[in-house]
Amino acid sequence: MAGRTLYDKLWDAHLVCERDDGSSLLYIDRHIVHEVTSPQAFEGLRIAGRKPWRAASVLATPDHNVPTTSEQRASGVDGIEDQVAKIQVQTLDDNCDEYGITEFKINDDRQGIVHVIGPETGACLPGTTIVCGDSHTSTNGALGALSFGIGTSEVEHVLATQCLAVKKMKNLQVIVTGSLQVGITPKDVILAIIGVIGTAGGTGYAIEFAGSVFESMSMEGRLTVCNMAIEAGARAGMVAVDDITIDYVKGRPYAPADEHWGSAVEQWRDLKSDSDAVFDKVVELDGQDILPQVTWGTSPEMVLPVNGIIPDPQTKTGVERDGIIRALEYMGLKAGQAITDIAVDRIFIGSCTNSRIEDIRAAAAVVSGKTKSATVKEAIVVPGSGVVKLQAEAEGLDKIFIAAGFEWREPGCSMCLAMNADKLEPGEHCASTSNRNFEGRQGYGGRTHLVSPAMAAAAGIVGKFVNVNDL
Amino acid sequence: MRSFTRHKGIAAPMDRANVDTDLIIPKQFLKSIRRTGFGPNLFDELRYLDKGEPGKDNSGRPLNKDFPLNDARYQGASVLLARENFGCGSSREHAPWALDEYGFRAIIAPSFADIFYNNCFKNGVLPIVLNEAIVEGLFVAMYEQEGYSLTVELDSQQVLTPEGEQHGFEIDHFRKHCLLNGFDEISLTLKESDNIKAYEDDRREAAPWLFTQLS
């Protein structure tokens, strides 16, 4: 029998049964819930007279709608000015209270973005299946877990049954060999991968990221990479368990207690693809070739190295050409323009992709002792959780940002998708550490450029995109 | 869930690749705690010339006359013709809710993003994958002929054109079975309660640390 991939192993370990109709029931160990995609699921349960199968498997927190200014946060849910958003956050609180679900409420120190608090608390662990009504749930796969986003009907399904009826995905291995140049971050790596395989390259697949670049990458870096697996079309991304994984998990609040730690680690050690495992597709990149990345269009695959030149649509045909023409028009850019000629109006450092302590440190290192460009209207730094915020403040990073003219905010999703008050005005260009540059994503008419935290910080200092290594 | 067996309806175009769920239903509408009310804001940023907000009266808003769904010839359309990677991006089920409420029963494209594709089935909307050349042919025929209608038969897995062409499509057996019968998937899964409990008991024994109460 051929060896199994990491994904095969996680799948096999969670298979409850295969039914006659060809579907499989997969057991879900951990269910993370936020305010936007859950209200209709709880309502569905209520209408059907059902209860959560295992409420103790669920961890909830509000993140999408929460304000990030300290004045508004001081009043908790009442501080949310938008009444529709306020009802949604209140509804999450009410549902969690009613069903006995653990929730980090808006002003709990542990509140934060779902995909930050999962790994940070140890609620998300190696070898587990994890779902959340949010596509960036792929993040947790970095721990050697099978973690993917689901819709609201499936949120209700998992609440009611602790299972999902699913079809197995195919296996895609993305290998990045060699080592990275100085100043190249995990964000640059995943953007470069998306540039190669495209936003649909991973559709139908679970991606395992392998090779020396990921083997030597920190856990927070791996979380960034797996976070954007969905931007390559794959519902799930993952990295094999190694010492970096185990060291990261040890001592976290919900990590296995001392009496279980030994047997947990023993199980986790097998969470890697067998040497003779067969992947349906393999893509390989050389880490040495990767430069700092900047997106110029309205899809994450519209990405270039910082020294790149915006493509000419006339060199393409059909739907692809039309897509570039539309993207350039929306972005207010021209073919032949250099990435380094793009002026930015706002800086956003945050999101489930890049709001962990290493991201905050990387951005702070760039702005330290410098001042925000006068042409940049606003630069905000939004930590991914209350825990990240406190850690950064303990290291004095908040003061570095404030001294440079950047704003230091309260944790939440913020301007990644602009459901709260943090948003772009029409036509504004933003250097953003988030994950999607879709039309209107950061605000109606807003123009998003996806970059690493260091590159966003550098753009904030210069007012245009620069290679952070040249700063 | 509403069942789907056979549907005939006017086809309308969404003629661009990588249509993301933010474009299908912008995030300001996701603040609702209901499943309904999203239809009037389907493709909001393309459909209207101003910015939409929840609770805003859409009847007085300026329409983008260049957007096909605002064109008289596509009024009443219920089959959406789209390009590759339709529905990419967020997992928001509000996207199929909006398409459904607007009146689309089927979406035909060369490829769909996985989560969106899955979400459609939960709402009785049928996403159909046909190869790129066939989709291109349907676009051409639709643009040429006003009132161009397509018929979708789920049981025989065929898309039928007015010219009499039949285009077969693939669909997972379980999804087809649920959609044809309008089954409630949760009820189906709960029939396996004994299996789930047995699995859970084994899991608790093997990995007890996963069953502690979070505090």
Coordinates of C-alpha atoms in Angstrom, one line a residue, chain A residues 7-363:
Chain A
Y7 CA -4.1 15.1 4.8
D8 CA -4.9 11.4 4.2
K9 CA -3.9 10.6 7.8
L10 CA -6.0 13.4 9.2
W11 CA -8.9 12.4 7.1
D12 CA -8.7 8.7 8.1
A13 CA -8.4 9.5 11.7
H14 CA -11.7 11.5 11.7
L15 CA -13.8 9.3 9.4
V16 CA -16.9 8.3 11.3
C17 CA -18.5 6.3 8.5
E18 CA -18.8 6.1 4.7
R19 CA -22.4 6.0 3.7
D20 CA -24.1 4.1 0.8
D21 CA -24.8 7.3 -1.0
G22 CA -21.0 7.9 -1.4
S23 CA -20.7 10.6 1.2
S24 CA -18.4 10.5 4.2
L25 CA -19.1 11.7 7.7
L26 CA -16.1 13.5 9.2
Y27 CA -15.9 14.1 13.0
I28 CA -15.1 17.7 14.0
D29 CA -13.0 18.2 17.1
R30 CA -13.1 22.0 17.4
H31 CA -15.6 24.5 16.1
I32 CA -14.7 28.2 16.2
V33 CA -17.6 30.7 15.9
H34 CA -17.9 34.4 15.2
E35 CA -20.7 36.8 15.0
V36 CA -21.2 37.1 11.3
T37 CA -21.8 33.6 10.0
S38 CA -23.4 32.1 13.1
P39 CA -26.7 33.8 13.9
Q40 CA -28.7 32.0 11.2
A41 CA -27.2 28.7 12.3
F42 CA -28.3 29.1 15.9
E43 CA -31.7 30.2 14.7
G44 CA -31.9 27.1 12.6
L45 CA -31.1 24.9 15.6
R46 CA -33.8 26.7 17.6
I47 CA -36.4 26.3 14.9
A48 CA -35.7 22.6 14.6
G49 CA -35.7 22.1 18.4
R50 CA -32.1 20.9 18.4
K51 CA -29.2 21.5 20.8
P52 CA -25.5 21.6 20.2
W53 CA -24.1 18.0 20.1
R54 CA -21.1 19.0 22.2
A55 CA -21.1 22.6 23.3
A56 CA -17.7 22.1 24.9
S57 CA -16.1 21.8 21.5
V58 CA -17.1 25.3 20.5
L59 CA -15.1 28.5 21.2
A60 CA -16.6 31.8 20.2
T61 CA -15.5 35.4 19.9
P62 CA -16.7 38.5 18.1
D63 CA -14.2 39.9 15.7
H64 CA -15.6 41.2 12.4
N65 CA -17.7 44.0 13.7
V66 CA -15.9 45.2 16.8
P67 CA -14.6 48.8 16.9
T68 CA -10.8 49.2 17.3
T69 CA -10.6 52.5 19.0
S70 CA -10.1 52.4 22.8
E71 CA -12.9 55.0 23.4
Q72 CA -15.5 52.8 21.7
R73 CA -14.2 49.6 23.2
A74 CA -14.4 51.1 26.7
S75 CA -18.2 50.7 26.5
G76 CA -18.2 47.1 25.3
V77 CA -21.0 46.1 23.0
D78 CA -22.7 49.4 23.7
G79 CA -19.7 51.1 22.1
I80 CA -20.6 49.8 18.7
E81 CA -22.2 52.8 17.0
D82 CA -23.6 50.8 14.0
Q83 CA -26.9 49.5 15.5
V84 CA -27.1 46.6 13.0
A85 CA -23.6 45.5 13.9
K86 CA -24.3 45.9 17.5
I87 CA -27.3 43.5 17.3
Q88 CA -25.1 40.9 15.6
V89 CA -22.5 41.0 18.4
Q90 CA -25.2 41.0 21.0
T91 CA -26.8 38.0 19.3
L92 CA -23.5 36.0 19.5
D93 CA -23.3 36.8 23.2
D94 CA -27.0 35.7 23.7
N95 CA -26.5 32.5 21.7
C96 CA -23.4 31.5 23.6
D97 CA -25.0 32.2 26.9
E98 CA -28.1 30.2 26.0
Y99 CA -26.2 27.1 24.9
G100 CA -23.3 27.2 27.4
I101 CA -20.6 28.0 24.8
T102 CA -17.3 29.5 25.9
E103 CA -17.0 33.0 24.4
F104 CA -14.3 35.6 24.7
K105 CA -16.6 38.6 24.8
I106 CA -15.7 41.9 23.3
N107 CA -13.7 43.2 26.2
D108 CA -12.2 39.9 27.4
D109 CA -8.4 40.2 27.2
R110 CA -8.4 37.0 25.2
Q111 CA -10.8 38.3 22.5
G112 CA -9.3 38.6 19.1
I113 CA -9.6 37.4 15.5
V114 CA -10.8 33.8 15.4
H115 CA -7.8 32.6 13.5
V116 CA -5.4 34.2 15.9
I117 CA -7.0 33.1 19.2
G118 CA -7.4 29.5 18.1
P119 CA -3.7 28.7 17.9
E120 CA -2.8 31.2 20.6
T121 CA -4.9 29.6 23.3
G122 CA -4.2 26.0 22.3
A123 CA -7.9 25.6 21.4
C124 CA -6.6 24.5 17.9
L125 CA -4.2 21.6 18.2
P126 CA -2.2 19.3 16.0
G127 CA -4.0 16.3 14.7
T128 CA -7.4 17.8 15.0
T129 CA -10.2 18.7 12.6
I130 CA -11.2 22.4 13.0
V131 CA -14.0 24.3 11.3
C132 CA -15.3 27.8 11.4
G133 CA -17.8 29.8 9.3
D134 CA -14.9 31.7 7.8
S135 CA -12.8 30.8 4.8
H136 CA -9.5 31.8 6.5
T137 CA -9.9 28.8 8.9
S138 CA -7.2 27.2 6.7
T139 CA -4.8 29.1 9.0
N140 CA -4.9 26.4 11.7
G141 CA -3.6 23.8 9.3
A142 CA -0.1 25.2 10.1
L143 CA -0.3 23.2 13.4
G144 CA -0.6 19.9 11.4
A145 CA -4.4 20.0 11.6
L146 CA -7.2 19.6 9.0
S147 CA -8.9 23.0 9.2
F148 CA -11.2 24.6 6.8
G149 CA -13.9 27.2 6.3
I150 CA -17.6 26.4 6.1
G151 CA -20.9 28.2 5.3
T152 CA -23.6 28.9 7.7
S153 CA -25.7 25.8 6.9
E154 CA -22.6 23.7 7.8
V155 CA -22.1 25.7 11.0
E156 CA -25.5 24.6 11.9
H157 CA -24.7 21.0 10.8
V158 CA -21.6 20.8 13.0
L159 CA -23.4 22.4 15.9
A160 CA -26.1 19.8 15.6
T161 CA -24.1 16.7 14.8
Q162 CA -20.4 17.3 15.5
C163 CA -19.8 16.1 11.9
L164 CA -19.8 17.2 8.3
A165 CA -20.9 15.2 5.3
V166 CA -18.0 15.8 3.0
K167 CA -16.1 14.5 0.0
K168 CA -12.4 14.0 0.2
M169 CA -10.2 16.6 -1.5
K170 CA -7.2 15.8 -3.6
N171 CA -3.6 16.2 -2.4
L172 CA -1.4 19.1 -3.6
Q173 CA 2.1 19.5 -2.4
V174 CA 3.7 23.0 -2.6
I175 CA 7.4 22.7 -2.1
V176 CA 9.6 25.7 -1.6
T177 CA 13.3 24.7 -1.6
G178 CA 16.5 26.4 -0.6
S179 CA 16.3 29.4 1.7
L180 CA 14.9 32.9 1.6
Q181 CA 16.8 36.1 1.0
V182 CA 17.2 38.5 3.9
G183 CA 14.0 40.5 4.5
I184 CA 11.7 38.0 2.7
T185 CA 8.8 37.0 4.9
P186 CA 6.2 34.2 4.9
K187 CA 3.7 36.7 3.4
D188 CA 6.0 37.1 0.4
V189 CA 6.3 33.4 0.1
I190 CA 2.5 32.7 -0.1
L191 CA 1.9 35.7 -2.4
A192 CA 4.6 34.4 -4.7
I193 CA 3.0 30.9 -4.6
I194 CA -0.4 32.4 -5.5
G195 CA 1.3 34.3 -8.3
V196 CA 2.5 31.0 -9.7
I197 CA -0.5 28.7 -9.2
G198 CA -3.3 31.3 -9.4
T199 CA -6.3 31.9 -7.2
A200 CA -7.9 28.7 -8.6
G201 CA -4.8 26.6 -8.6
G202 CA -5.7 24.9 -5.4
T203 CA -9.4 24.4 -6.1
G204 CA -10.4 20.9 -5.1
Y205 CA -7.2 20.3 -3.2
A206 CA -5.8 20.3 0.3
I207 CA -2.4 21.9 0.1
E208 CA 0.6 20.6 2.1
F209 CA 3.4 23.2 2.3
A210 CA 6.7 21.4 2.4
G211 CA 10.4 21.9 1.8
S212 CA 13.3 23.6 3.6
V213 CA 11.7 27.0 3.6
F214 CA 8.7 25.8 5.6
E215 CA 10.8 23.5 7.8
S216 CA 12.8 26.4 9.1
M217 CA 9.8 28.8 9.2
S218 CA 8.4 29.9 12.6
M219 CA 4.9 28.7 13.6
E220 CA 3.5 32.2 13.2
G221 CA 5.0 32.3 9.7
R222 CA 3.4 29.0 8.9
L223 CA 0.0 30.3 10.1
T224 CA 0.4 33.3 7.7
V225 CA 1.1 30.9 4.8
C226 CA -1.8 28.5 5.5
N227 CA -4.1 31.4 6.1
M228 CA -3.8 32.3 2.4
A229 CA -4.2 28.7 1.1
I230 CA -7.8 29.7 0.4
E231 CA -6.5 32.6 -1.8
A232 CA -4.9 29.9 -3.9
G233 CA -8.3 28.2 -4.1
A234 CA -7.6 25.5 -1.5
R235 CA -10.0 25.1 1.5
A236 CA -7.3 23.6 3.6
G237 CA -3.5 24.3 3.9
M238 CA -1.2 22.4 6.3
V239 CA 2.3 21.9 7.4
A240 CA 3.8 18.7 9.0
V241 CA 4.3 18.6 12.7
D242 CA 7.9 19.1 13.9
D243 CA 9.7 20.5 17.0
I244 CA 8.7 24.0 16.0
T245 CA 5.0 22.9 16.2
I246 CA 5.4 21.1 19.5
D247 CA 7.4 23.9 21.1
Y248 CA 4.7 26.4 20.0
V249 CA 1.9 24.4 21.5
K250 CA 3.6 23.7 24.9
G251 CA 2.2 25.7 27.8
R252 CA -0.7 27.3 26.0
P253 CA -3.8 27.6 28.1
Y254 CA -5.8 24.8 26.3
A255 CA -2.8 22.6 25.4
P256 CA -2.9 19.1 26.8
A257 CA -2.3 19.1 30.6
D258 CA 0.9 17.6 31.9
E259 CA -0.5 14.1 32.4
H260 CA -1.5 14.0 28.7
W261 CA 1.4 15.9 27.2
G262 CA 3.6 12.8 26.6
S263 CA 1.0 10.8 24.8
A264 CA -0.2 13.8 22.8
V265 CA 3.3 14.5 21.5
E266 CA 3.7 10.8 20.7
Q267 CA 0.6 10.9 18.5
W268 CA 1.6 14.2 16.9
R269 CA 5.0 13.0 15.8
D270 CA 3.3 10.9 13.1
L271 CA 1.6 13.9 11.6
K272 CA 3.7 14.1 8.4
S273 CA 3.4 12.7 5.0
D274 CA 5.0 9.3 4.5
S275 CA 8.1 9.3 2.4
D276 CA 6.3 7.3 -0.3
A277 CA 3.1 9.2 -0.2
V278 CA 1.7 10.1 -3.6
F279 CA 0.3 13.7 -4.3
D280 CA -2.1 14.3 -7.1
K281 CA -0.1 17.4 -8.0
V282 CA 3.2 18.9 -6.9
V283 CA 4.4 22.5 -7.4
E284 CA 7.9 23.5 -6.7
L285 CA 9.5 27.0 -6.2
D286 CA 13.0 28.1 -5.3
G287 CA 13.0 30.2 -2.1
Q288 CA 16.0 32.1 -3.3
D289 CA 14.0 33.6 -6.3
I290 CA 11.3 35.2 -4.0
L291 CA 11.4 39.0 -3.7
P292 CA 9.1 41.2 -1.6
Q293 CA 5.7 41.0 -3.2
V294 CA 3.1 43.7 -3.9
T295 CA -0.4 43.1 -5.5
W296 CA -1.4 45.6 -8.1
G297 CA -4.9 44.3 -9.1
T298 CA -8.1 43.0 -7.7
S299 CA -7.3 39.4 -7.3
P300 CA -4.4 38.0 -5.1
E301 CA -2.9 36.4 -8.2
M302 CA -2.3 39.9 -9.7
V303 CA 1.0 40.1 -7.8
L304 CA 4.5 41.2 -8.7
P305 CA 7.9 41.6 -7.0
V306 CA 8.4 45.1 -5.7
N307 CA 10.8 45.8 -8.7
G308 CA 8.0 44.7 -11.1
I309 CA 6.2 46.6 -13.9
I310 CA 2.4 46.4 -14.3
P311 CA 1.5 44.2 -17.2
D312 CA 0.1 45.3 -20.5
P313 CA -3.4 43.7 -21.0
Q314 CA -2.8 43.8 -24.8
T315 CA -0.2 41.0 -24.4
K316 CA -3.1 38.7 -23.1
T317 CA -6.3 37.5 -24.7
G318 CA -10.0 36.9 -23.9
V319 CA -11.2 36.8 -20.3
E320 CA -7.7 37.3 -18.9
R321 CA -7.2 40.5 -20.9
D322 CA -10.6 41.8 -19.9
G323 CA -9.8 41.1 -16.3
I324 CA -6.5 43.0 -16.4
I325 CA -8.2 46.0 -18.1
R326 CA -11.0 46.1 -15.5
A327 CA -8.5 45.7 -12.6
L328 CA -6.3 48.5 -13.9
E329 CA -9.3 50.8 -14.3
Y330 CA -10.5 50.0 -10.8
M331 CA -7.1 50.5 -9.3
G332 CA -6.4 53.7 -11.2
L333 CA -3.1 52.2 -12.6
K334 CA -1.5 52.0 -16.0
A335 CA 0.3 49.2 -17.9
G336 CA 4.0 49.8 -17.7
Q337 CA 3.9 51.6 -14.4
A338 CA 6.5 50.6 -11.8
I339 CA 5.2 49.2 -8.5
T340 CA 7.5 51.6 -6.8
D341 CA 5.6 54.5 -8.4
I342 CA 2.4 53.7 -6.6
A343 CA 1.6 56.2 -3.9
V344 CA -0.3 55.0 -0.8
D345 CA -2.9 56.9 1.2
R346 CA -3.4 54.5 4.1
I347 CA -1.5 51.7 5.8
F348 CA -3.2 48.8 7.5
I349 CA -1.2 46.4 9.6
G350 CA -3.4 43.6 11.0
S351 CA -5.8 40.8 9.9
C352 CA -5.8 37.1 10.5
T353 CA -2.9 36.9 8.0
N354 CA -0.5 39.3 9.7
S355 CA -1.4 40.5 13.2
R356 CA 0.6 38.2 15.4
I357 CA 3.5 39.3 17.6
E358 CA 6.2 38.5 15.0
D359 CA 4.3 40.6 12.5
I360 CA 4.0 43.5 14.9
R361 CA 7.7 43.3 15.7
A362 CA 8.7 43.2 12.0
A363 CA 6.6 46.3 11.3

